[in-house]
Amino acid sequence: MVRLAHVTKVYRRGKEEVHALKCADLAIRQGEFVTVVGPSGSGKSTLLLTIGGMLHPTQGTVEVGGTDVYALSGRARAKFRAERIGFVFQMFHLLPYLTVLGNVLLPGLIAARKSQRQEALSLLEHFGLGDRTRHKPSELSTGQRQRAAMVRALMSHPALLLADEPTGNLDPENARVIMDYFGEFHQNGGTIVLVSHERLAGEYADRVATIEDGRVRE
Amino acid sequence: MSALPLILQEIWHRKLDFLLGLLAVTITVALFVALLTMSGASDRETKRLMRDMGFNLLIVPKDTDMEDFWARDFAQEEMPEDYVHRLAGSGDIHADHYVAILQKKIEWRGRQILLTGWLPEVPSARRTREKSFMGLGVPPGRACVGYELARGLNIQRGDEIELHGKSLLVDAVLAEAGSKDDIRLYTHLHDAQEILNKPGKINMIRALGCLCGQGGRLWSIRPQIAEVLPDTRVTEFRSIAVARAETRRMVERQAVLILSTVAIACVIWVAVLSLLNVWERRQEIGILRALGAGSGKIAVLFLGRAVSVGLGGAVLGFIIGTGLALHFGPTIFKVTAAAIKPVYALMAQSLVAAPLVALLASLLPTVVAVTQDPAVTIMEE
Ligand SMILES: Nc1ncnc2c1ncn2[C@@H]1O[C@H](COP(=O)(O)OP(=O)(O)OP(=O)(O)O)[C@@H](O)[C@H]1O
Ligand SMILES: [Mg+2]
């Protein structure tokens, strides 16, 4: 499902160079739940965004579902993301000016899909947000925010869910709730790549890889 | 995707930013609309005035030293009386009244007086207007005496006076004018010619309510008169129309300066606000990208906001600008209040120009933000 071959990512700031990924190789099968664990600054977010077609690698190729992601044009890659990939971030990244329902409907709006209102409402209900649909993100608890972000990620029925420290800002209780939803997505056949600096996050995974100083190890 | 609800919700969320941008555009549009409305009204009214009143011209012999003329109140040089008939007979130039004048300052009974020989107006080709002119039709053998002159020399109506051998019956003593008219002695032109021993001579022509065949353009009258009377020079008397045209030109010149400064400041203002807005929302660009939005869609969201600012500012600016014009126009441009009317064409122009300018001001920050690596913004916490 996901195949990274010799992926290198170098950030350049003026003359300074940061090698965030150093010849990373990673293969993930369809339906697999892989957690990548590593310390802060090891390149986890970089890895995830590279897989998600958001960050052009300096070298190497990234394949998702058999498609060479960075061989696509920017436009085609955006469409690819809209149809195949769901993102969940540590900071939720909900748009502050939209209601929960508005945020959840946003991917459909971007992809110009026909109204997913009913589906969105029932999914929000399922995530325990049935009575929060008209609220702004700022009016939600952090756990609720992450659940809303997760509903948003699921609205496009992605084959691949990419999660960057999804429980990083949550208390253990809320973290468990979120992880249960990931487990559910996985149970239904979804592929997940989750990165975290906590070893514990590996609990739900089929497989745990580690990343250290830009190098991925199984 | 239909971006409008998103744009509107973002605007609602960041009301203050939006209002500041709106303010900038509104001020600029209001100033432009106000000035153009007022100056358009002034222009129209001036044209109407010119059509109705025409120009008041003073025609003197070509060699007249104008400095000397104004100092002495008469031209030393003379021209044939026939000139006034030529002018009146010209098909190209029309005037309500032509007056042939021979005027000199002379010594009389130990005083300086202004002797003005006045040929009752020559009928011109255009005689549609009623005789409103204060024209003093002094018949031959009669005189009208200025107030001071009459008082100083104790002259009364009906008196017989003698002027350089010519005796005249005083037809009227004029009311106090508070001007040179108070030491003036009006006679018929031919009497003055006899008194001054200048038969068939005049030294100025006044043409009142003068229009040229091409529709009353200030600058085309002079050459036309020069064609009919080559050895004369033409001066315009300050008419209301001319004074108004000058007011307009002066106000406009200052306004253009102020307006361009304000407009530039507002464009910078809008650009800075847009830059701040894009900066504040740079993470949103990353999010939208993660959700599958391409650069085009993201640009539509951001530029759509700028266009909304422009449209809102255009509407408000038009209303406020028109209000300002209606309120202050009569004072600033010295036109009658009724002359100023809303110019709806300006509304249409504002609706095109303001969003366009706002769009251009926002274009650079948006393009920079959109082309930036989205992952970088999304990783920033
Ligand atoms: N835009 C950037 N410019 C330069 N260096 C960067 C940039 N983004 C990340 N880096 C560097 O790349 C390395 C990897 O960063 P990354 O964010 O992928 O780490 P991470 O494992 O996600 O860390 P954390 O657990 O703290 O989120 C770090 O050394 C970081 O300083
Ligand atoms: Mg990270």
XYZ file of C-alpha atoms and ligand atoms in Angstrom:
631
model
C 0.000 0.000 0.000
C 2.794 2.380 0.924
C 6.312 2.036 -0.381
C 9.139 4.465 0.406
C 12.374 3.836 -1.465
C 15.566 5.641 -0.436
C 13.687 8.769 0.580
C 15.850 11.676 1.618
C 14.548 15.007 2.769
C 16.844 17.953 3.250
C 15.463 21.218 4.640
C 17.450 24.206 3.541
C 17.422 27.433 5.427
C 19.984 29.691 3.844
C 23.273 27.840 3.970
C 22.112 25.593 6.786
C 20.970 22.118 5.814
C 18.879 19.797 7.974
C 18.753 16.176 6.875
C 15.355 15.201 8.270
C 15.143 11.904 6.393
C 18.207 9.894 5.467
C 17.605 7.228 2.843
C 14.408 6.005 4.490
C 12.868 2.741 3.285
C 9.475 1.594 4.431
C 6.891 -0.807 3.052
C 3.364 -1.067 4.429
C 0.803 -3.577 3.265
C -2.849 -2.892 2.580
C -4.836 -3.013 5.827
C -1.803 -2.778 8.044
C -1.606 -0.541 11.110
C 1.962 0.653 11.467
C 3.218 2.901 14.215
C 6.493 4.752 13.744
C 8.065 5.690 17.033
C 10.938 8.081 17.501
C 12.198 10.924 19.627
C 11.414 14.547 18.983
C 13.165 15.885 15.921
C 13.816 12.456 14.482
C 11.809 13.187 11.327
C 8.407 11.644 12.112
C 6.275 14.510 10.853
C 8.513 14.827 7.829
C 8.028 11.158 7.063
C 4.276 11.346 7.402
C 3.845 14.439 5.246
C 6.130 12.916 2.645
C 3.952 9.801 2.517
C 0.882 12.009 2.302
C 2.076 13.839 -0.808
C 2.482 17.095 1.092
C 6.234 17.373 1.105
C 8.406 16.784 -1.914
C 11.297 14.501 -0.940
C 14.758 15.608 -1.922
C 15.478 12.152 -3.260
C 13.765 8.782 -3.563
C 10.252 7.734 -4.504
C 7.013 7.433 -2.597
C 4.309 5.084 -3.809
C 0.830 4.942 -2.353
C -1.574 2.333 -3.683
C 0.747 1.745 -6.615
C 0.854 5.408 -7.599
C 4.146 7.296 -7.638
C 2.836 10.250 -5.649
C 5.417 12.840 -6.656
C 5.252 11.914 -10.320
C 1.762 13.421 -10.285
C 1.162 17.069 -11.072
C 0.327 19.279 -8.125
C -3.285 19.296 -9.142
C -3.492 15.525 -9.574
C -1.699 15.033 -6.276
C -4.267 17.250 -4.524
C -7.048 15.170 -6.051
C -5.226 12.009 -5.018
C -5.038 13.260 -1.446
C -8.682 14.231 -1.458
C -9.744 10.757 -2.569
C -7.282 8.393 -0.925
C -5.685 9.905 2.151
C -6.957 11.131 5.481
C -4.824 13.218 7.852
C -5.111 13.522 11.604
C -2.771 15.984 13.315
C -1.648 16.527 16.844
C -3.012 20.081 16.790
C -6.295 18.964 15.185
C -6.056 21.696 12.548
C -9.741 22.422 12.376
C -10.614 25.656 10.606
C -11.538 28.059 13.401
C -14.223 29.851 11.437
C -16.262 26.786 10.523
C -18.575 24.839 12.781
C -17.824 21.220 13.541
C -20.220 20.217 10.779
C -18.651 22.758 8.420
C -15.187 21.359 9.100
C -16.369 17.824 8.597
C -18.082 18.704 5.304
C -15.020 20.575 4.041
C -13.267 17.647 2.292
C -16.476 16.879 0.404
C -16.793 20.535 -0.518
C -13.211 20.632 -1.774
C -13.671 17.436 -3.779
C -17.046 18.721 -5.017
C -18.783 15.597 -3.844
C -22.550 15.631 -3.471
C -23.810 16.582 -0.043
C -22.579 14.269 2.681
C -24.635 15.959 5.343
C -26.532 12.892 6.501
C -23.408 10.771 6.552
C -21.545 13.485 8.435
C -24.269 13.791 11.055
C -24.410 10.068 11.687
C -20.618 9.806 11.837
C -20.484 12.720 14.291
C -23.164 10.967 16.304
C -21.039 7.827 16.272
C -18.066 9.849 17.529
C -20.174 11.301 20.345
C -20.439 14.743 18.782
C -24.109 14.615 17.857
C -24.901 17.614 20.030
C -21.823 19.632 19.000
C -22.313 19.951 15.260
C -23.100 23.651 15.326
C -20.261 24.607 17.634
C -17.018 26.253 16.624
C -13.802 24.310 17.366
C -12.896 26.855 20.055
C -16.039 25.805 21.916
C -14.994 22.158 22.091
C -12.798 20.232 24.492
C -9.523 18.956 23.073
C -10.830 15.398 22.977
C -13.890 16.570 21.072
C -11.698 18.527 18.690
C -9.622 15.497 17.855
C -12.730 13.410 17.349
C -14.085 16.064 14.980
C -10.759 16.084 13.123
C -10.969 12.326 12.839
C -14.491 12.436 11.463
C -13.270 14.963 8.918
C -10.433 12.628 7.897
C -12.867 9.750 7.459
C -15.394 11.652 5.362
C -13.575 10.894 2.113
C -13.432 7.155 2.904
C -9.664 7.149 2.644
C -7.733 3.952 2.064
C -4.861 5.363 4.075
C -5.048 7.262 7.341
C -1.968 9.246 8.355
C -1.837 10.324 11.962
C 0.804 12.614 13.496
C 0.756 12.261 17.284
C -3.049 12.170 17.308
C -3.150 11.677 21.065
C -0.275 14.023 21.863
C -2.523 16.703 23.286
C -5.031 14.437 24.953
C -5.390 13.035 28.438
C -5.139 9.231 28.701
C -8.885 8.792 28.744
C -9.456 10.771 25.556
C -6.358 9.234 24.034
C -7.885 5.797 24.525
C -11.151 6.874 22.923
C -9.306 8.161 19.885
C -7.140 5.068 19.633
C -10.292 2.941 19.763
C -11.595 4.768 16.711
C -8.301 4.105 14.932
C -8.695 0.462 15.875
C -12.178 0.496 14.409
C -10.961 2.000 11.148
C -8.260 -0.655 11.008
C -10.808 -3.394 11.732
C -12.813 -2.215 8.749
C -9.807 -2.783 6.517
C -8.167 0.627 6.601
C -4.415 1.162 6.417
C -2.912 3.399 9.106
C 0.457 5.013 9.575
C 0.685 6.634 12.975
C 3.764 8.437 14.235
C 4.437 9.131 17.878
C 7.276 9.670 20.275
C 5.553 7.425 22.829
C 6.346 3.726 22.770
C 2.850 3.113 24.164
C 1.284 4.169 20.891
C 2.454 0.859 19.465
C -0.144 -0.957 21.470
C -2.786 -0.988 18.759
C -0.423 -1.536 15.870
C 0.273 -4.592 13.821
C 3.839 -3.483 13.581
C 6.091 -0.853 15.169
C 8.937 0.767 13.267
C 11.375 3.169 14.819
C 12.862 6.311 13.409
C 15.986 7.897 14.722
C 17.849 10.795 13.242
C 16.056 10.409 9.941
C 16.676 6.692 9.579
C 13.777 4.217 9.695
C 14.317 0.814 11.277
C 11.873 -2.052 11.518
C -16.364 23.887 -4.802
C -18.612 26.711 -3.877
C -16.257 28.985 -2.002
C -18.695 31.704 -1.045
C -19.989 30.235 2.238
C -16.415 29.572 3.325
C -15.345 33.099 2.430
C -18.308 34.599 4.254
C -17.734 32.475 7.343
C -14.079 33.432 7.440
C -15.018 37.100 7.080
C -17.522 36.757 9.893
C -14.894 35.058 12.036
C -12.332 37.825 11.469
C -14.776 40.712 11.425
C -12.321 43.344 12.551
C -9.782 42.560 9.828
C -12.541 42.690 7.300
C -13.906 45.972 8.616
C -10.467 47.573 8.506
C -10.028 46.541 4.889
C -13.537 47.669 4.124
C -12.801 51.024 5.698
C -9.751 51.549 3.493
C -11.627 50.732 0.316
C -14.684 52.710 1.394
C -12.643 55.836 2.066
C -10.909 55.638 -1.294
C -14.066 54.956 -3.261
C -16.002 57.613 -1.333
C -13.396 60.261 -2.112
C -13.271 59.375 -5.781
C -17.045 59.229 -6.091
C -17.487 62.498 -4.196
C -14.958 64.344 -6.320
C -16.154 62.966 -9.631
C -19.799 63.600 -8.742
C -19.088 67.169 -7.686
C -16.782 68.017 -10.525
C -19.175 66.424 -13.006
C -21.945 68.607 -11.626
C -19.727 71.661 -11.729
C -18.764 70.865 -15.299
C -22.378 70.463 -16.359
C -23.441 73.620 -14.638
C -20.590 75.606 -16.108
C -21.518 74.393 -19.578
C -25.109 75.356 -18.985
C -24.061 78.758 -17.686
C -21.852 79.294 -20.681
C -24.678 78.322 -22.951
C -27.084 80.624 -21.164
C -24.865 83.563 -20.527
C -21.962 83.273 -22.846
C -18.797 85.241 -22.366
C -18.382 88.876 -21.768
C -15.628 90.134 -23.983
C -13.684 93.316 -24.167
C -12.223 94.063 -27.567
C -9.565 96.747 -27.916
C -7.130 97.715 -30.684
C -4.367 95.181 -31.093
C -1.559 97.533 -30.099
C -3.174 98.523 -26.839
C -0.817 98.307 -23.912
C -3.089 96.545 -21.459
C -1.131 97.767 -18.489
C -1.649 101.290 -19.678
C -5.266 100.501 -20.445
C -6.040 99.377 -16.927
C -4.115 102.277 -15.429
C -5.838 104.914 -17.546
C -9.193 103.221 -18.058
C -9.034 103.683 -21.791
C -7.036 102.573 -24.757
C -4.766 105.164 -26.324
C -5.170 103.493 -29.682
C -8.323 103.685 -31.657
C -10.134 101.612 -34.195
C -12.872 102.369 -36.677
C -16.421 102.389 -35.406
C -17.206 100.133 -38.328
C -15.591 97.202 -36.464
C -18.615 96.740 -34.300
C -20.797 96.336 -37.355
C -18.405 93.840 -38.824
C -18.513 91.840 -35.653
C -22.290 91.980 -35.514
C -22.503 90.918 -39.130
C -20.260 87.911 -38.673
C -22.198 84.703 -38.923
C -19.867 82.750 -36.683
C -19.987 84.814 -33.566
C -23.147 85.636 -31.760
C -23.697 87.965 -28.892
C -26.606 89.428 -27.077
C -25.235 92.921 -27.251
C -22.401 94.733 -28.916
C -21.507 98.121 -27.583
C -19.125 100.420 -29.369
C -17.402 102.721 -26.936
C -15.129 105.694 -27.132
C -13.823 106.477 -23.704
C -11.232 108.979 -22.501
C -10.281 110.539 -19.282
C -10.548 114.267 -19.758
C -10.281 117.400 -17.787
C -13.581 119.257 -17.298
C -14.341 122.093 -14.961
C -11.085 121.377 -13.154
C -11.856 117.697 -12.640
C -10.813 114.381 -14.084
C -13.826 112.770 -15.607
C -14.357 109.689 -17.648
C -16.127 110.535 -20.835
C -17.812 107.495 -22.251
C -19.422 107.670 -25.629
C -21.741 104.734 -25.923
C -23.318 103.558 -29.107
C -26.616 101.995 -28.205
C -26.252 98.352 -28.800
C -25.914 97.142 -32.316
C -28.545 94.630 -33.191
C -26.789 91.358 -33.643
C -27.779 88.312 -35.597
C -29.029 86.677 -32.450
C -31.778 88.634 -30.776
C -33.699 85.965 -28.962
C -33.087 87.191 -25.477
C -35.012 90.018 -23.935
C -33.195 93.267 -23.336
C -31.962 92.616 -19.864
C -28.730 94.507 -20.328
C -28.291 97.573 -18.238
C -27.293 99.256 -21.495
C -27.534 102.957 -21.289
C -29.089 104.044 -24.461
C -28.111 107.705 -24.300
C -29.722 109.542 -27.194
C -27.701 112.122 -29.139
C -27.549 115.489 -27.441
C -28.144 113.999 -24.027
C -25.865 112.995 -21.146
C -26.010 110.832 -18.061
C -23.895 112.059 -15.176
C -22.248 109.941 -12.542
C -23.217 110.441 -8.918
C -20.014 112.040 -7.587
C -19.614 114.206 -10.628
C -23.138 115.507 -10.352
C -22.772 116.108 -6.646
C -19.398 117.876 -6.924
C -20.472 120.141 -9.730
C -24.046 120.461 -8.540
C -25.564 119.127 -11.705
C -29.168 118.114 -11.788
C -31.445 116.368 -14.195
C -32.600 118.736 -16.888
C -29.529 120.966 -16.607
C -27.780 122.074 -19.741
C -24.061 121.386 -19.622
C -21.314 122.280 -21.981
C -18.490 119.956 -22.707
C -15.645 121.191 -24.898
C -17.983 123.312 -26.951
C -20.769 120.748 -27.204
C -23.887 121.386 -25.208
C -25.809 118.471 -23.762
C -29.028 118.067 -21.825
C -28.640 116.057 -18.636
C -30.976 113.122 -19.024
C -30.237 111.510 -15.701
C -28.034 111.686 -12.663
C -26.990 108.168 -11.838
C -27.361 106.586 -8.440
C -24.229 106.076 -6.437
C -22.389 103.101 -7.875
C -19.317 103.012 -5.660
C -17.154 102.624 -8.742
C -15.655 104.611 -11.593
C -19.165 105.027 -12.860
C -19.530 107.769 -10.259
C -17.169 110.070 -12.169
C -18.398 109.017 -15.560
C -20.229 111.085 -18.055
C -22.121 109.059 -20.593
C -22.987 110.442 -23.986
C -23.977 109.054 -27.303
C -20.929 107.725 -29.136
C -21.198 110.292 -31.876
C -21.335 113.137 -29.366
C -18.212 111.826 -27.694
C -16.489 111.549 -31.064
C -17.359 115.171 -31.704
C -16.242 116.332 -28.269
C -12.941 114.463 -28.519
C -12.591 115.298 -32.180
C -12.295 111.662 -33.220
C -14.955 111.115 -35.837
C -15.701 107.507 -36.682
C -13.325 106.251 -33.993
C -13.879 104.021 -31.025
C -11.393 102.512 -28.605
C -13.257 99.510 -27.287
C -16.075 97.143 -28.008
C -17.917 95.191 -25.401
C -19.611 92.008 -26.479
C -21.963 90.621 -23.872
C -23.325 87.120 -23.856
C -20.953 86.110 -26.563
C -20.976 82.683 -28.142
C -19.174 81.279 -31.074
C -20.696 79.049 -33.699
C -19.029 75.934 -32.341
C -21.045 75.894 -29.172
C -19.479 78.316 -26.778
C -15.989 77.140 -26.023
C -13.949 79.663 -24.191
C -10.796 78.964 -26.133
C -12.374 79.034 -29.568
C -13.908 82.480 -29.284
C -10.663 84.396 -29.343
C -9.377 82.980 -32.617
C -12.777 83.480 -34.203
C -12.842 87.133 -33.273
C -9.260 87.473 -34.401
C -10.378 86.227 -37.786
C -13.120 88.839 -38.127
C -11.130 91.668 -36.578
C -7.486 90.863 -37.113
C -6.000 93.974 -35.497
C -7.782 93.706 -32.177
C -7.159 91.899 -28.973
C -9.785 90.152 -26.916
C -9.999 89.954 -23.156
C -12.591 87.981 -21.283
C -14.315 89.611 -18.469
C -14.562 87.365 -15.484
C -17.934 85.840 -15.902
C -19.528 83.448 -13.440
C -18.941 80.631 -15.863
C -15.241 81.355 -16.148
C -14.837 81.796 -12.410
C -16.561 78.488 -11.824
C -14.453 76.695 -14.380
C -11.422 78.044 -12.584
C -12.676 76.967 -9.173
C -13.228 73.529 -10.545
C -9.818 73.336 -12.127
C -8.170 74.496 -8.905
C -10.105 72.155 -6.620
C -9.504 69.312 -9.012
C -5.792 69.921 -9.145
C -5.570 69.786 -5.348
C -7.964 66.888 -5.147
C -5.987 64.827 -7.629
C -2.959 65.211 -5.396
C -4.824 64.314 -2.213
C -6.731 61.543 -3.896
C -3.689 59.867 -5.341
C -1.987 59.995 -1.948
C -5.028 58.530 -0.230
C -5.465 55.926 -2.944
C -1.847 54.798 -2.687
C -2.060 54.699 1.108
C -5.232 52.629 0.898
C -3.767 50.190 -1.579
C -0.813 49.709 0.766
C -3.212 49.428 3.686
C -5.271 46.748 1.925
C -2.108 44.947 0.856
C -0.751 44.931 4.411
C -4.071 43.734 5.827
C -4.192 41.035 3.227
C -0.626 40.065 4.046
C -1.525 39.809 7.728
C -4.612 37.804 6.894
C -2.649 35.383 4.754
C 0.035 35.153 7.433
C -2.548 34.425 10.090
C -4.082 31.762 7.892
C -0.943 30.158 6.524
C -1.619 27.015 8.509
C -5.036 26.898 6.954
C -3.345 26.660 3.578
C -1.586 23.535 4.793
C -4.829 22.107 6.150
C -6.726 22.803 2.958
C -3.934 21.131 1.014
C -4.014 18.106 3.297
C -7.738 17.894 2.633
C -7.046 17.838 -1.076
C -7.432 21.469 -2.162
C -5.200 22.551 -5.028
C -3.497 25.940 -5.266
C -6.286 27.296 -7.434
C -9.010 26.547 -4.934
C -6.996 27.968 -2.075
C -6.267 31.123 -4.070
C -9.991 31.488 -4.787
C -10.697 31.421 -1.043
C -8.100 34.042 -0.232
C -8.661 36.291 -3.220
C -12.410 35.904 -2.872
C -12.046 37.601 0.457
C -10.213 40.511 -1.161
C -12.915 40.792 -3.799
C -15.562 40.869 -1.059
C -13.690 43.697 0.630
C -13.601 45.513 -2.705
C -17.276 44.966 -3.461
C -18.384 45.996 0.021
C -16.144 49.058 -0.099
C -17.449 49.992 -3.533
C -21.077 49.960 -2.427
C -20.444 51.782 0.850
C -18.003 54.177 -0.784
C -20.484 55.055 -3.490
C -23.212 55.782 -0.970
C -20.957 57.809 1.312
C -19.198 59.571 -1.567
C -22.488 60.575 -3.141
C -23.713 61.766 0.243
C -20.571 63.849 0.675
C -20.957 65.311 -2.796
C -24.575 66.252 -2.150
C -23.665 67.777 1.169
C -20.414 69.585 0.465
C -20.522 69.980 -3.318
C -22.309 73.325 -3.335
C -19.693 74.796 -0.961
C -16.588 73.345 -2.520
C -17.444 73.764 -6.186
C -19.787 76.708 -5.804
C -22.536 75.068 -7.766
C -26.228 75.067 -7.046
C -27.279 72.146 -4.880
C -29.752 70.922 -7.453
C -26.959 70.438 -9.967
C -25.450 67.588 -7.960
C -27.079 64.273 -8.593
C -25.920 60.716 -7.891
C -23.909 59.434 -10.837
C -24.860 55.792 -11.095
C -22.221 55.099 -13.695
C -19.692 55.687 -10.909
C -21.346 52.889 -8.934
C -20.706 50.493 -11.804
C -17.143 51.730 -12.172
C -16.492 51.376 -8.431
C -17.896 47.873 -8.488
C -15.339 46.939 -11.101
C -12.353 48.988 -9.974
C -12.417 48.486 -6.179
C -12.491 44.654 -6.208
C -9.845 44.683 -8.909
C -7.512 46.894 -6.898
C -8.155 44.918 -3.688
C -7.495 41.751 -5.662
C -4.203 43.068 -7.001
C -3.158 44.242 -3.539
C -3.809 40.737 -2.164
C -2.380 38.878 -5.093
C 1.251 38.879 -4.052
C 0.828 37.685 -0.450
C -1.619 35.036 -1.630
C 0.628 33.756 -4.384
C 3.567 33.650 -1.992
C 1.511 31.783 0.617
C 0.032 29.346 -1.837
C 3.332 28.463 -3.459
C 4.993 27.980 -0.087
C 5.661 24.394 0.936
C 2.400 23.510 2.686
C 4.019 21.004 4.984
C 6.172 23.711 6.472
C 3.171 25.705 7.555
C 1.317 22.717 8.870
C 4.253 21.638 11.013
C 4.490 25.054 12.651
C 2.710 24.946 15.925
N 10.852 23.714 7.776
C 11.963 23.248 8.317
N 13.144 23.830 8.068
C 14.275 23.366 8.574
N 14.339 22.336 9.371
C 13.201 21.669 9.658
C 11.940 22.112 9.151
N 10.983 21.259 9.603
C 11.626 20.357 10.371
N 12.933 20.613 10.398
C 13.944 19.806 11.089
O 13.864 18.503 10.568
C 14.032 17.575 11.626
C 12.852 16.632 11.660
O 11.704 17.380 11.968
P 10.286 16.732 12.220
O 9.321 17.797 12.472
O 9.998 15.784 11.109
O 10.555 15.917 13.556
P 9.549 15.138 14.448
O 10.103 13.776 14.634
O 8.192 15.248 13.915
O 9.638 15.914 15.824
P 8.498 16.122 16.931
O 8.347 14.774 17.655
O 9.071 17.143 17.851
O 7.287 16.541 16.235
C 14.198 18.384 12.907
O 15.560 18.461 13.198
C 13.658 19.726 12.557
O 14.366 20.723 13.259
Mg 6.370 16.140 14.581
